[in-house]
Coordinates of C-alpha atoms in Angstrom, one line a residue:
M1 CA -30.0 25.6 43.9
K2 CA -29.8 29.1 45.4
R3 CA -32.9 31.2 45.1
P4 CA -32.7 34.0 42.8
G5 CA -31.5 37.3 44.3
R6 CA -29.3 35.5 47.0
N7 CA -26.2 35.5 44.8
L8 CA -23.2 37.0 46.8
E9 CA -21.3 38.4 43.9
L10 CA -22.7 41.9 44.3
L11 CA -21.9 41.8 48.1
R12 CA -18.4 40.7 47.4
A13 CA -18.1 43.8 45.0
I14 CA -19.3 46.0 47.9
G15 CA -17.1 44.1 50.3
T16 CA -14.0 45.3 48.6
C17 CA -15.0 48.8 49.4
R18 CA -15.7 47.9 52.9
W19 CA -12.6 50.1 54.2
A20 CA -14.0 53.0 52.0
F21 CA -17.5 52.4 54.0
V22 CA -15.5 52.6 57.4
G23 CA -13.8 55.7 56.3
I24 CA -17.2 57.3 55.5
A25 CA -18.8 56.2 58.5
L26 CA -15.9 57.8 60.5
L27 CA -16.5 60.9 58.7
S28 CA -20.1 60.6 59.2
C29 CA -19.5 60.5 63.1
V30 CA -17.4 63.7 62.8
L31 CA -19.9 65.4 60.5
N32 CA -22.7 64.8 62.9
V33 CA -20.8 66.1 65.7
L34 CA -20.3 69.2 63.8
F35 CA -23.8 69.5 63.0
L36 CA -24.3 70.8 66.5
T37 CA -22.3 73.6 65.7
G38 CA -25.4 75.9 64.8
S39 CA -27.5 75.1 67.7
F40 CA -24.8 75.4 70.2
Y41 CA -23.8 78.7 68.7
M42 CA -27.3 80.0 69.0
L43 CA -27.1 78.9 72.8
E44 CA -24.2 80.5 73.6
V45 CA -25.2 83.7 71.8
Y46 CA -28.7 83.8 73.5
D47 CA -27.5 82.6 76.7
R48 CA -23.9 84.4 77.1
V49 CA -23.5 87.1 74.8
L50 CA -26.6 88.7 74.9
P51 CA -26.6 88.9 78.4
S52 CA -23.2 90.0 78.9
G53 CA -23.0 92.4 75.9
S54 CA -19.6 91.0 75.3
V55 CA -18.5 91.8 71.8
P56 CA -15.0 90.2 72.1
T57 CA -16.8 86.9 73.4
L58 CA -19.2 87.4 70.1
V59 CA -16.3 87.6 67.8
G60 CA -14.4 84.6 69.3
L61 CA -17.5 82.4 69.1
A62 CA -18.1 83.6 65.4
M63 CA -14.5 82.8 64.5
I64 CA -14.6 79.2 66.2
V65 CA -18.1 78.6 64.3
A66 CA -16.7 79.7 60.8
V67 CA -13.7 77.4 61.2
L68 CA -16.0 74.5 62.2
Y69 CA -18.4 75.2 59.3
V70 CA -15.5 75.2 56.9
F71 CA -14.3 71.8 58.2
Q72 CA -18.0 70.6 58.0
G73 CA -18.1 71.7 54.4
L74 CA -14.8 69.9 53.6
I75 CA -15.5 66.6 55.4
D76 CA -19.1 66.7 53.6
A77 CA -17.5 66.8 50.5
I78 CA -15.1 64.3 51.0
R79 CA -17.8 61.9 52.0
G80 CA -19.4 62.7 48.9
R81 CA -16.2 61.9 46.8
L82 CA -15.8 58.8 48.5
L83 CA -19.4 57.5 47.9
A84 CA -18.7 58.4 44.2
R85 CA -15.7 56.3 44.2
V86 CA -17.3 53.6 45.7
G87 CA -19.9 53.6 42.7
T88 CA -17.2 53.6 40.2
A89 CA -15.3 50.9 42.1
V90 CA -18.3 48.4 42.2
D91 CA -19.0 49.3 38.4
A92 CA -15.3 48.3 37.7
Q93 CA -15.7 45.0 39.6
L94 CA -19.0 44.1 37.6
N95 CA -18.7 45.5 34.4
G96 CA -17.1 42.6 32.9
R97 CA -19.8 40.4 34.3
T98 CA -22.4 42.7 32.8
L99 CA -20.8 42.2 29.4
Q100 CA -21.0 38.8 29.6
A101 CA -24.8 38.9 30.3
L102 CA -25.1 41.3 27.3
T103 CA -23.4 38.7 25.0
R104 CA -24.6 35.3 26.6
L105 CA -28.1 35.9 27.8
P106 CA -29.6 35.8 24.5
L107 CA -28.1 32.5 23.9
M108 CA -29.4 31.1 27.1
T109 CA -32.8 32.8 27.4
A110 CA -35.0 33.7 24.8
G111 CA -36.8 37.3 24.7
V112 CA -34.7 38.5 27.4
D113 CA -33.4 42.1 27.3
S114 CA -29.7 41.6 27.6
T115 CA -29.0 45.2 28.2
Q116 CA -31.0 45.4 31.2
P117 CA -27.9 44.4 33.4
S118 CA -25.9 47.2 32.2
R119 CA -28.6 49.6 33.0
D120 CA -29.2 48.1 36.4
L121 CA -25.6 48.6 37.3
D122 CA -25.4 52.0 36.2
T123 CA -28.7 52.7 38.5
I124 CA -26.7 51.0 41.4
R125 CA -23.5 53.1 40.6
N126 CA -25.6 56.3 40.3
F127 CA -27.4 55.6 43.4
L128 CA -24.2 55.1 45.5
A129 CA -22.8 58.7 44.0
S130 CA -25.9 60.3 45.1
P131 CA -26.9 62.0 48.3
A132 CA -29.1 59.2 49.0
P133 CA -26.6 56.8 50.9
T134 CA -25.6 59.7 53.3
A135 CA -29.2 59.2 54.9
L136 CA -28.3 55.7 55.8
F137 CA -24.9 57.0 57.5
D138 CA -27.0 59.8 59.3
L139 CA -30.0 57.7 60.6
P140 CA -28.1 56.1 63.4
W141 CA -27.4 59.6 64.8
I142 CA -31.0 60.3 65.3
P143 CA -31.0 59.0 68.9
F144 CA -27.8 60.9 69.8
Y145 CA -29.6 64.3 68.5
L146 CA -32.6 63.1 70.5
V147 CA -30.7 62.6 73.8
I148 CA -29.6 65.9 73.5
C149 CA -32.9 67.3 73.2
F150 CA -34.0 65.4 76.2
A151 CA -31.0 66.9 78.2
F152 CA -32.5 70.3 77.3
H153 CA -35.8 69.2 78.7
P154 CA -38.1 66.1 78.6
A155 CA -40.9 67.8 76.7
I156 CA -38.4 69.0 74.0
G157 CA -37.2 65.6 73.8
W158 CA -40.7 64.1 73.4
A159 CA -41.8 66.7 71.0
A160 CA -38.7 65.8 68.6
T161 CA -39.5 61.9 69.2
V162 CA -43.0 62.2 68.3
G163 CA -42.1 64.0 65.3
G164 CA -39.6 61.5 64.1
L165 CA -42.2 58.9 64.6
I166 CA -44.5 60.6 62.3
L167 CA -41.9 61.0 59.6
V168 CA -41.0 57.1 60.0
V169 CA -44.6 56.4 59.1
I170 CA -44.7 58.6 56.3
A171 CA -41.4 56.8 55.2
L172 CA -43.3 53.4 55.6
F173 CA -46.3 54.8 53.4
T174 CA -43.7 56.0 50.8
E175 CA -42.3 52.4 50.6
I176 CA -45.7 50.8 50.4
L177 CA -47.3 53.2 47.9
S178 CA -44.2 53.9 45.5
R179 CA -43.4 50.1 45.0
K180 CA -46.1 49.3 42.5
P181 CA -45.8 52.7 40.2
V182 CA -42.2 52.1 39.9
E183 CA -42.4 48.5 39.0
T184 CA -45.1 49.3 36.4
A185 CA -42.8 52.0 35.1
Y186 CA -40.0 49.8 34.5
V187 CA -42.1 47.1 32.7
L188 CA -43.5 49.8 30.3
G189 CA -40.1 51.6 29.8
R190 CA -38.8 48.1 28.9
Q191 CA -41.4 47.5 26.5
R192 CA -41.0 50.8 24.8
S193 CA -37.4 50.7 24.5
T194 CA -37.8 47.1 22.8
L195 CA -40.5 48.6 20.3
S196 CA -38.3 51.6 19.5
D197 CA -35.1 49.7 19.0
T198 CA -37.4 47.4 16.6
F199 CA -38.6 50.4 14.9
R200 CA -35.1 51.8 14.3
R201 CA -33.7 48.6 12.9
N202 CA -36.9 48.2 10.6
A203 CA -37.2 51.8 9.4
E204 CA -37.1 51.3 5.7
V205 CA -39.7 48.6 5.9
L206 CA -42.1 51.1 8.1
R207 CA -41.7 54.0 5.5
A208 CA -41.8 51.8 2.4
M209 CA -45.1 49.6 3.4
G210 CA -46.8 52.4 5.2
M211 CA -46.7 50.7 8.5
E212 CA -45.2 53.8 10.3
G213 CA -48.5 55.1 11.5
R214 CA -50.2 52.1 12.3
L215 CA -47.4 50.6 14.5
G216 CA -46.7 53.8 15.9
Q217 CA -50.2 53.8 17.8
T218 CA -48.8 50.8 19.7
W219 CA -45.8 52.9 20.5
T220 CA -47.9 55.8 21.7
S221 CA -50.0 53.5 23.7
I222 CA -47.3 52.1 25.5
N223 CA -45.7 55.6 25.8
D224 CA -49.0 57.1 27.3
Q225 CA -49.0 54.2 29.8
L226 CA -45.6 54.8 30.8
A227 CA -46.1 58.5 31.2
S228 CA -49.1 57.9 33.1
A229 CA -47.1 55.6 35.6
Q230 CA -44.2 58.1 35.8
Q231 CA -46.7 60.8 36.7
R232 CA -48.2 58.6 39.4
S233 CA -45.0 58.0 40.9
A234 CA -44.0 61.4 40.7
D235 CA -47.0 62.8 42.1
L236 CA -46.9 60.4 45.1
N237 CA -43.2 61.3 45.6
A238 CA -44.1 64.9 45.5
A239 CA -47.2 64.5 48.0
L240 CA -45.4 62.7 50.4
G241 CA -42.0 64.5 50.2
S242 CA -43.9 67.8 50.8
T243 CA -45.8 66.2 53.8
S244 CA -42.4 65.3 55.3
K245 CA -41.3 68.9 54.7
V246 CA -44.4 70.4 56.1
T247 CA -44.2 67.9 59.3
R248 CA -40.5 68.9 59.7
M249 CA -41.5 72.7 59.8
M250 CA -44.3 72.0 61.9
L251 CA -42.2 70.2 64.4
Q252 CA -39.6 72.8 64.6
S253 CA -42.4 75.3 65.2
A254 CA -43.8 72.9 67.9
V255 CA -40.4 72.7 69.6
L256 CA -40.2 76.6 69.6
T257 CA -43.6 76.4 71.1
V258 CA -42.7 74.1 73.9
G259 CA -39.4 76.0 74.5
A260 CA -41.1 79.2 74.8
Y261 CA -43.5 77.8 77.2
L262 CA -40.6 76.5 79.2
V263 CA -38.9 79.8 79.3
I264 CA -42.3 81.6 80.4
D265 CA -42.3 78.7 83.2
G266 CA -38.8 79.6 84.0
L267 CA -37.7 75.9 83.2
A268 CA -35.5 76.9 80.4
T269 CA -33.5 79.6 78.9
G270 CA -34.0 81.7 75.6
G271 CA -30.8 80.0 73.9
I272 CA -32.6 76.7 74.6
I273 CA -35.5 77.7 72.4
I274 CA -33.4 78.4 69.2
A275 CA -30.7 75.6 70.0
S276 CA -33.7 72.9 70.5
S277 CA -35.5 74.1 67.3
I278 CA -32.3 73.8 65.0
L279 CA -31.4 70.5 66.7
S280 CA -34.6 68.8 66.2
A281 CA -34.7 69.7 62.5
R282 CA -31.2 68.5 62.3
A283 CA -32.1 65.1 64.0
L284 CA -34.8 64.5 61.5
A285 CA -33.2 65.6 58.3
P286 CA -32.0 62.2 57.4
V287 CA -35.6 60.8 57.6
E288 CA -36.7 63.8 55.3
L289 CA -33.8 62.9 52.8
A290 CA -34.7 59.5 52.9
I291 CA -38.2 60.2 52.1
G292 CA -37.4 62.6 49.3
Q293 CA -34.9 60.0 47.8
W294 CA -37.3 56.9 48.2
R295 CA -37.7 56.6 44.6
S296 CA -34.0 55.9 44.2
F297 CA -33.8 53.4 46.9
I298 CA -36.6 51.5 45.5
S299 CA -34.9 51.8 42.0
A300 CA -31.5 50.7 43.4
R301 CA -33.0 47.9 45.5
T302 CA -34.7 46.4 42.4
S303 CA -31.8 46.9 40.2
W304 CA -29.6 45.1 42.8
Q305 CA -32.2 42.1 43.1
R306 CA -32.4 41.9 39.4
L307 CA -28.6 41.9 38.6
S308 CA -28.0 39.5 41.4
G309 CA -30.3 37.1 40.0
I310 CA -29.1 37.5 36.4
L311 CA -25.6 36.9 37.9
Q312 CA -26.7 33.9 39.5
H313 CA -28.0 32.7 36.2
L314 CA -24.7 33.1 34.6
P315 CA -22.1 31.7 37.0
V316 CA -18.5 32.3 36.4
A317 CA -17.1 29.5 34.8
A318 CA -13.5 28.2 35.5
E319 CA -10.9 28.8 33.0
P320 CA -9.9 25.5 31.4
L321 CA -6.8 24.2 30.6
D322 CA -5.8 25.7 27.2
L323 CA -5.9 22.6 24.8
P324 CA -3.8 22.0 21.4
R325 CA -5.1 23.5 18.2
P326 CA -7.4 21.0 16.7
S327 CA -5.9 19.7 13.4
R328 CA -7.6 16.4 12.7
Q329 CA -11.2 15.6 13.0
L330 CA -14.8 17.0 13.9
S331 CA -17.3 14.8 15.4
V332 CA -21.0 15.3 16.4
E333 CA -22.1 12.6 18.8
N334 CA -26.1 12.1 19.4
L335 CA -26.7 15.9 19.5
S336 CA -29.9 17.1 20.5
V337 CA -30.3 21.1 20.3
A338 CA -33.0 23.5 21.5
P339 CA -33.7 27.1 21.2
P340 CA -32.6 29.4 24.3
S341 CA -34.7 28.4 27.2
G342 CA -36.5 25.8 25.0
R343 CA -37.2 22.3 26.3
L344 CA -38.6 20.9 22.8
P345 CA -35.5 19.8 20.7
I346 CA -35.4 21.1 17.2
V347 CA -32.6 18.9 16.3
R348 CA -32.5 15.3 17.7
D349 CA -29.9 12.7 17.9
A350 CA -27.7 14.2 15.1
S351 CA -24.4 12.2 14.6
F352 CA -21.6 12.7 12.1
R353 CA -17.8 12.7 11.6
A354 CA -15.4 14.9 9.4
K355 CA -11.9 14.7 8.9
A356 CA -9.3 17.3 8.2
G357 CA -9.6 18.5 4.5
D358 CA -13.6 17.6 4.4
G359 CA -16.3 19.9 3.5
I360 CA -19.8 19.3 4.6
G361 CA -22.7 20.5 2.5
I362 CA -26.0 20.6 4.7
I363 CA -29.2 20.5 2.7
G364 CA -32.9 20.1 3.8
Q365 CA -36.2 21.9 3.7
S366 CA -36.6 25.2 5.8
A367 CA -37.1 24.5 9.5
S368 CA -35.6 21.1 9.2
G369 CA -33.0 22.2 11.9
K370 CA -30.1 23.0 9.7
S371 CA -29.2 26.6 11.3
S372 CA -30.1 25.0 14.7
L373 CA -27.5 22.4 14.2
V374 CA -24.6 24.9 13.2
R375 CA -25.3 27.2 16.2
A376 CA -24.4 24.1 18.3
I377 CA -21.4 23.0 16.6
V378 CA -19.9 26.4 16.9
G379 CA -20.8 26.4 20.4
A380 CA -23.4 29.4 20.0
W381 CA -26.4 27.2 21.3
A382 CA -25.9 24.6 24.4
P383 CA -26.9 21.2 23.5
L384 CA -29.6 19.5 25.5
H385 CA -27.6 16.4 25.2
G386 CA -24.8 14.9 23.2
A387 CA -21.5 16.7 22.2
V388 CA -19.4 18.4 19.5
R389 CA -15.8 17.5 19.6
L390 CA -12.3 18.7 18.0
D391 CA -9.9 16.2 18.1
G392 CA -11.7 13.9 20.5
A393 CA -12.1 17.2 23.1
S394 CA -15.8 18.3 23.7
I395 CA -15.9 22.3 22.7
D396 CA -17.1 23.1 26.2
Q397 CA -13.6 22.2 27.3
W398 CA -12.3 25.4 25.5
S399 CA -13.2 28.8 27.0
P400 CA -15.2 30.8 24.4
D401 CA -12.3 33.1 23.8
R402 CA -9.9 30.4 23.1
L403 CA -12.5 28.1 21.1
G404 CA -13.3 31.3 18.9
V405 CA -9.7 31.3 17.6
H406 CA -10.3 27.8 16.1
V407 CA -13.7 28.5 14.7
G408 CA -14.9 30.7 11.8
Y409 CA -18.5 31.3 11.6
L410 CA -20.8 33.4 9.3
P411 CA -24.4 33.2 10.4
Q412 CA -27.3 33.6 8.5
E413 CA -28.3 37.1 9.6
L414 CA -24.7 39.0 9.1
Q415 CA -24.0 41.9 11.6
L416 CA -20.7 44.1 11.3
F417 CA -19.8 45.9 14.1
P418 CA -19.0 49.5 14.3
G419 CA -15.5 50.3 13.5
T420 CA -13.5 49.8 10.2
V421 CA -13.8 47.1 7.7
A422 CA -10.1 46.2 8.8
Q423 CA -11.2 45.9 12.6
N424 CA -14.2 43.7 11.6
I425 CA -12.2 41.4 9.5
A426 CA -9.7 41.2 12.7
R427 CA -12.2 40.5 14.9
F428 CA -11.2 43.5 16.6
D429 CA -8.0 41.9 17.8
P430 CA -5.6 44.6 18.6
T431 CA -2.6 42.2 17.9
A432 CA -3.5 41.6 14.3
T433 CA -1.0 42.6 11.7
P434 CA -2.0 44.3 8.4
E435 CA -0.6 40.9 6.5
E436 CA -3.0 38.9 8.3
I437 CA -6.0 41.0 7.6
V438 CA -5.3 41.3 3.9
E439 CA -4.7 37.4 4.0
A440 CA -8.0 36.8 5.2
A441 CA -9.6 39.2 2.9
T442 CA -7.6 37.7 -0.3
A443 CA -8.7 34.2 0.8
A444 CA -12.3 35.5 1.0
G445 CA -11.7 36.8 -2.7
V446 CA -12.7 40.3 -1.3
H447 CA -9.5 42.2 -1.1
E448 CA -9.9 43.9 -4.7
M449 CA -13.4 44.9 -3.5
I450 CA -12.4 46.6 -0.2
V451 CA -9.4 48.5 -1.7
R452 CA -12.2 50.1 -4.1
L453 CA -14.2 51.5 -0.8
P454 CA -13.6 55.3 -0.3
D455 CA -11.1 54.6 2.6
G456 CA -10.1 50.9 1.6
Y457 CA -9.5 48.9 4.8
E458 CA -10.0 51.9 6.9
T459 CA -13.6 52.5 5.7
T460 CA -15.7 52.8 8.8
T461 CA -18.8 50.3 8.6
G462 CA -21.1 52.0 10.8
E463 CA -24.0 50.2 12.8
S464 CA -24.5 46.6 11.3
G465 CA -22.3 47.8 8.2
L466 CA -24.2 50.8 7.1
G467 CA -23.0 52.1 4.0
L468 CA -22.1 48.7 2.6
S469 CA -24.3 46.4 0.3
V470 CA -26.0 43.1 1.8
G471 CA -23.5 41.3 -0.6
Q472 CA -20.3 43.4 0.5
R473 CA -21.3 42.8 4.2
Q474 CA -21.6 39.0 3.6
R475 CA -18.3 39.0 1.8
I476 CA -16.6 41.0 4.5
G477 CA -18.2 38.6 7.0
L478 CA -16.5 35.7 5.2
A479 CA -13.2 37.3 5.5
R480 CA -13.8 37.5 9.1
A481 CA -14.7 33.8 9.4
L482 CA -11.3 32.7 7.6
F483 CA -9.1 35.2 9.8
R484 CA -6.1 33.4 10.8
K485 CA -7.0 30.1 9.2
P486 CA -9.4 28.5 11.6
F487 CA -9.6 24.7 11.6
L488 CA -13.6 24.6 11.6
V489 CA -15.2 27.0 9.4
V490 CA -19.0 27.0 9.4
L491 CA -21.1 29.0 6.8
D492 CA -25.0 29.5 7.1
E493 CA -26.3 30.2 3.5
P494 CA -23.1 32.3 2.7
N495 CA -24.3 32.8 -1.0
S496 CA -27.7 34.3 -0.3
N497 CA -26.8 37.6 -1.2
L498 CA -24.0 37.1 -3.8
D499 CA -23.5 37.8 -7.4
A500 CA -21.7 35.5 -9.7
D501 CA -18.2 36.8 -9.0
G502 CA -19.2 36.5 -5.1
E503 CA -20.0 32.9 -5.8
V504 CA -16.8 32.3 -7.6
A505 CA -15.0 33.8 -4.7
L506 CA -16.6 31.7 -2.1
T507 CA -16.1 28.5 -3.9
N508 CA -12.3 29.3 -4.1
A509 CA -12.4 30.3 -0.5
L510 CA -14.1 27.0 0.6
A511 CA -11.7 25.0 -1.5
G512 CA -8.8 26.9 0.1
V513 CA -10.0 25.9 3.5
R514 CA -9.8 22.2 2.6
L515 CA -6.5 22.4 0.9
R516 CA -4.8 23.7 4.1
G517 CA -6.2 21.0 6.0
G518 CA -9.2 22.9 7.6
I519 CA -13.1 21.5 8.1
V520 CA -15.8 23.3 6.2
I521 CA -19.5 23.3 6.8
V522 CA -22.0 25.0 4.5
V523 CA -25.7 25.3 5.3
A524 CA -27.1 25.6 1.7
H525 CA -30.4 26.1 -0.3
R526 CA -28.8 26.8 -3.5
P527 CA -26.6 24.0 -4.9
S528 CA -23.9 26.2 -6.2
A529 CA -22.7 26.4 -2.6
L530 CA -21.9 23.0 -2.8
V531 CA -19.4 22.8 -5.6
A532 CA -16.4 22.6 -3.2
M533 CA -18.0 20.2 -0.9
N534 CA -17.2 16.5 -0.9
L535 CA -19.8 15.3 1.8
V536 CA -23.4 16.1 2.0
L537 CA -25.8 15.9 5.2
M538 CA -29.6 16.0 4.3
M539 CA -31.8 17.0 7.3
A540 CA -35.5 16.6 7.8
N541 CA -37.8 17.4 10.6
G542 CA -34.7 17.8 12.8
R543 CA -33.1 14.7 12.0
V544 CA -30.1 13.6 9.9
Q545 CA -31.7 11.6 7.0
A546 CA -28.7 11.0 5.4
F547 CA -24.9 11.5 5.3
G548 CA -22.2 10.6 2.6
D549 CA -20.3 11.3 -0.5
K550 CA -22.0 14.3 -2.2
D551 CA -22.6 12.9 -5.5
D552 CA -24.1 9.8 -3.8
I553 CA -26.6 12.0 -1.5
L554 CA -27.4 14.4 -4.3
G555 CA -28.2 11.7 -6.9
R556 CA -30.7 10.2 -4.6
V557 CA -32.2 13.6 -3.5
L558 CA -32.2 15.0 -6.9
A559 CA -34.2 12.3 -8.4
P560 CA -35.1 12.8 -11.8
V561 CA -38.8 14.6 -12.4
P562 CA -40.8 14.2 -15.7
A563 CA -40.4 17.3 -17.7
A564 CA -44.1 17.7 -18.0
S565 CA -44.6 17.7 -14.1
A566 CA -41.8 20.5 -13.8
V567 CA -43.4 22.4 -16.7
A568 CA -46.7 22.1 -15.3
D569 CA -45.8 23.7 -11.9
G570 CA -43.6 26.2 -13.5
R571 CA -40.5 25.1 -11.5
P572 CA -37.1 24.0 -13.2
S573 CA -36.3 20.4 -13.1
P574 CA -33.3 18.9 -10.9
Q575 CA -31.4 18.4 -14.3
Q576 CA -31.9 22.1 -15.1
I577 CA -30.5 23.1 -11.6
R578 CA -27.5 21.0 -11.9
Q579 CA -26.7 22.3 -15.3
N580 CA -27.6 26.0 -14.2
P581 CA -27.6 26.7 -10.4
Q582 CA -29.3 29.8 -10.9
A583 CA -32.4 28.2 -12.2
E584 CA -33.3 27.2 -8.6
S585 CA -34.5 31.0 -8.1
A586 CA -36.8 30.9 -11.1

């Protein structure tokens, strides 16, 4: 097994830009030669123009230098644009994989922040487009400048070399001291982001129950710790950055001093004083830039390692052969299910079969494993062992996109996506026709409700269906589950927020699926959801306790209870429930 962080996918994405990096390296070569313009210009002015007093020579040199500076600016701009495009290209290579991480990680690992890969990719892209990488291309040219300094005079070369070593030591201290504050800030930032998102989604509860102030103290505590960590990191970077600048200025002055001493001794010319000062500053500029951008280096490196590990945890699956549309049966074979990243099964060795036209009602007490079972049936959760098969083929033989065509799913906690009602019903399929959308809405008995909305099918739902009641969202979710007549329709407590009209529409919709030869599975706490079912599966403690004909199973489960007992504990009797399903909520 590969170690985390050793995934080669990011390297391959960077590798697709190798010719761009070759071009950037060549541009850096030309640019670093052009960086000599200023120092050699000063050398010529002091050693040639001033002693000769030749104005034409000065004008000629000035014109040449102006042209070289223009080329220097153009090449520097082109190099920056190339780096920005490398960042964009890497993002284009990996954004599909980060989207997979966004949608699949919560189904594989509990408590994971699935939005982090997207932020990590943004960090890498922004780093590549920043000035920081230019330091990496300029660092190899430091010896080139130092050799020229030694050519002027060994004393000047050694002064520049010592200054460079000091800056390297500062860079090492920057790496050692910056790592911990940056990592701490990341952890605290993630905690604050998670808490903020929780507050946003539960704003009504916070306000109605007076919890805003109390929970706000938790948010304030984390925010204060984050601000403190960021301040320590900023203070450290400011201190080390200032130290590097002061060191470079002191080095420039030291080179001037050495040059002046050599001129006094007659070992160098006046032009060498200025030229060597400019050259030594240019030699150490990449080190100074790297120190100033060190926090960006650390963030990019951390994001690289984290994203690489996540992509390793989420390997690219081969596209399976497209199987025929299922039409005959569903079989669940010795299925055991655990939550994402869990090892203790919630559902153990569940087995049952259903043929086309069957409707299965799953009943049982809370926490008996009903929802976990249907999550595995639709492929949302991977089983620990066992299999779910459609027409004999395990569902993992379909890609998720292709399997979704044959499955309709209404989860217990329904979410609509930002968009229109029509887009949500059509599962955001751009090829969906108006006829297919209306057909699904009609099958769910929600067409009349939709056309009464302010903009009908073009009504914008907003985040999580904001603007619609819970019952309206649930009925639109049912239409989404029925879109394009999937073979397997799985509904988890589909009537939990429905009124009487909604219950009737639900029953008709389920009967319609069975009539067209589909299979329906309904998780139900209210017996009214079982009206259109012909089979019942009862669960308890994560195991299938009974499976068979509805009347037979319900006859055993809903055994008569003495009326006195029902009256004594204030609950309706099973007979009352069968006569009036609404009595269950009493």
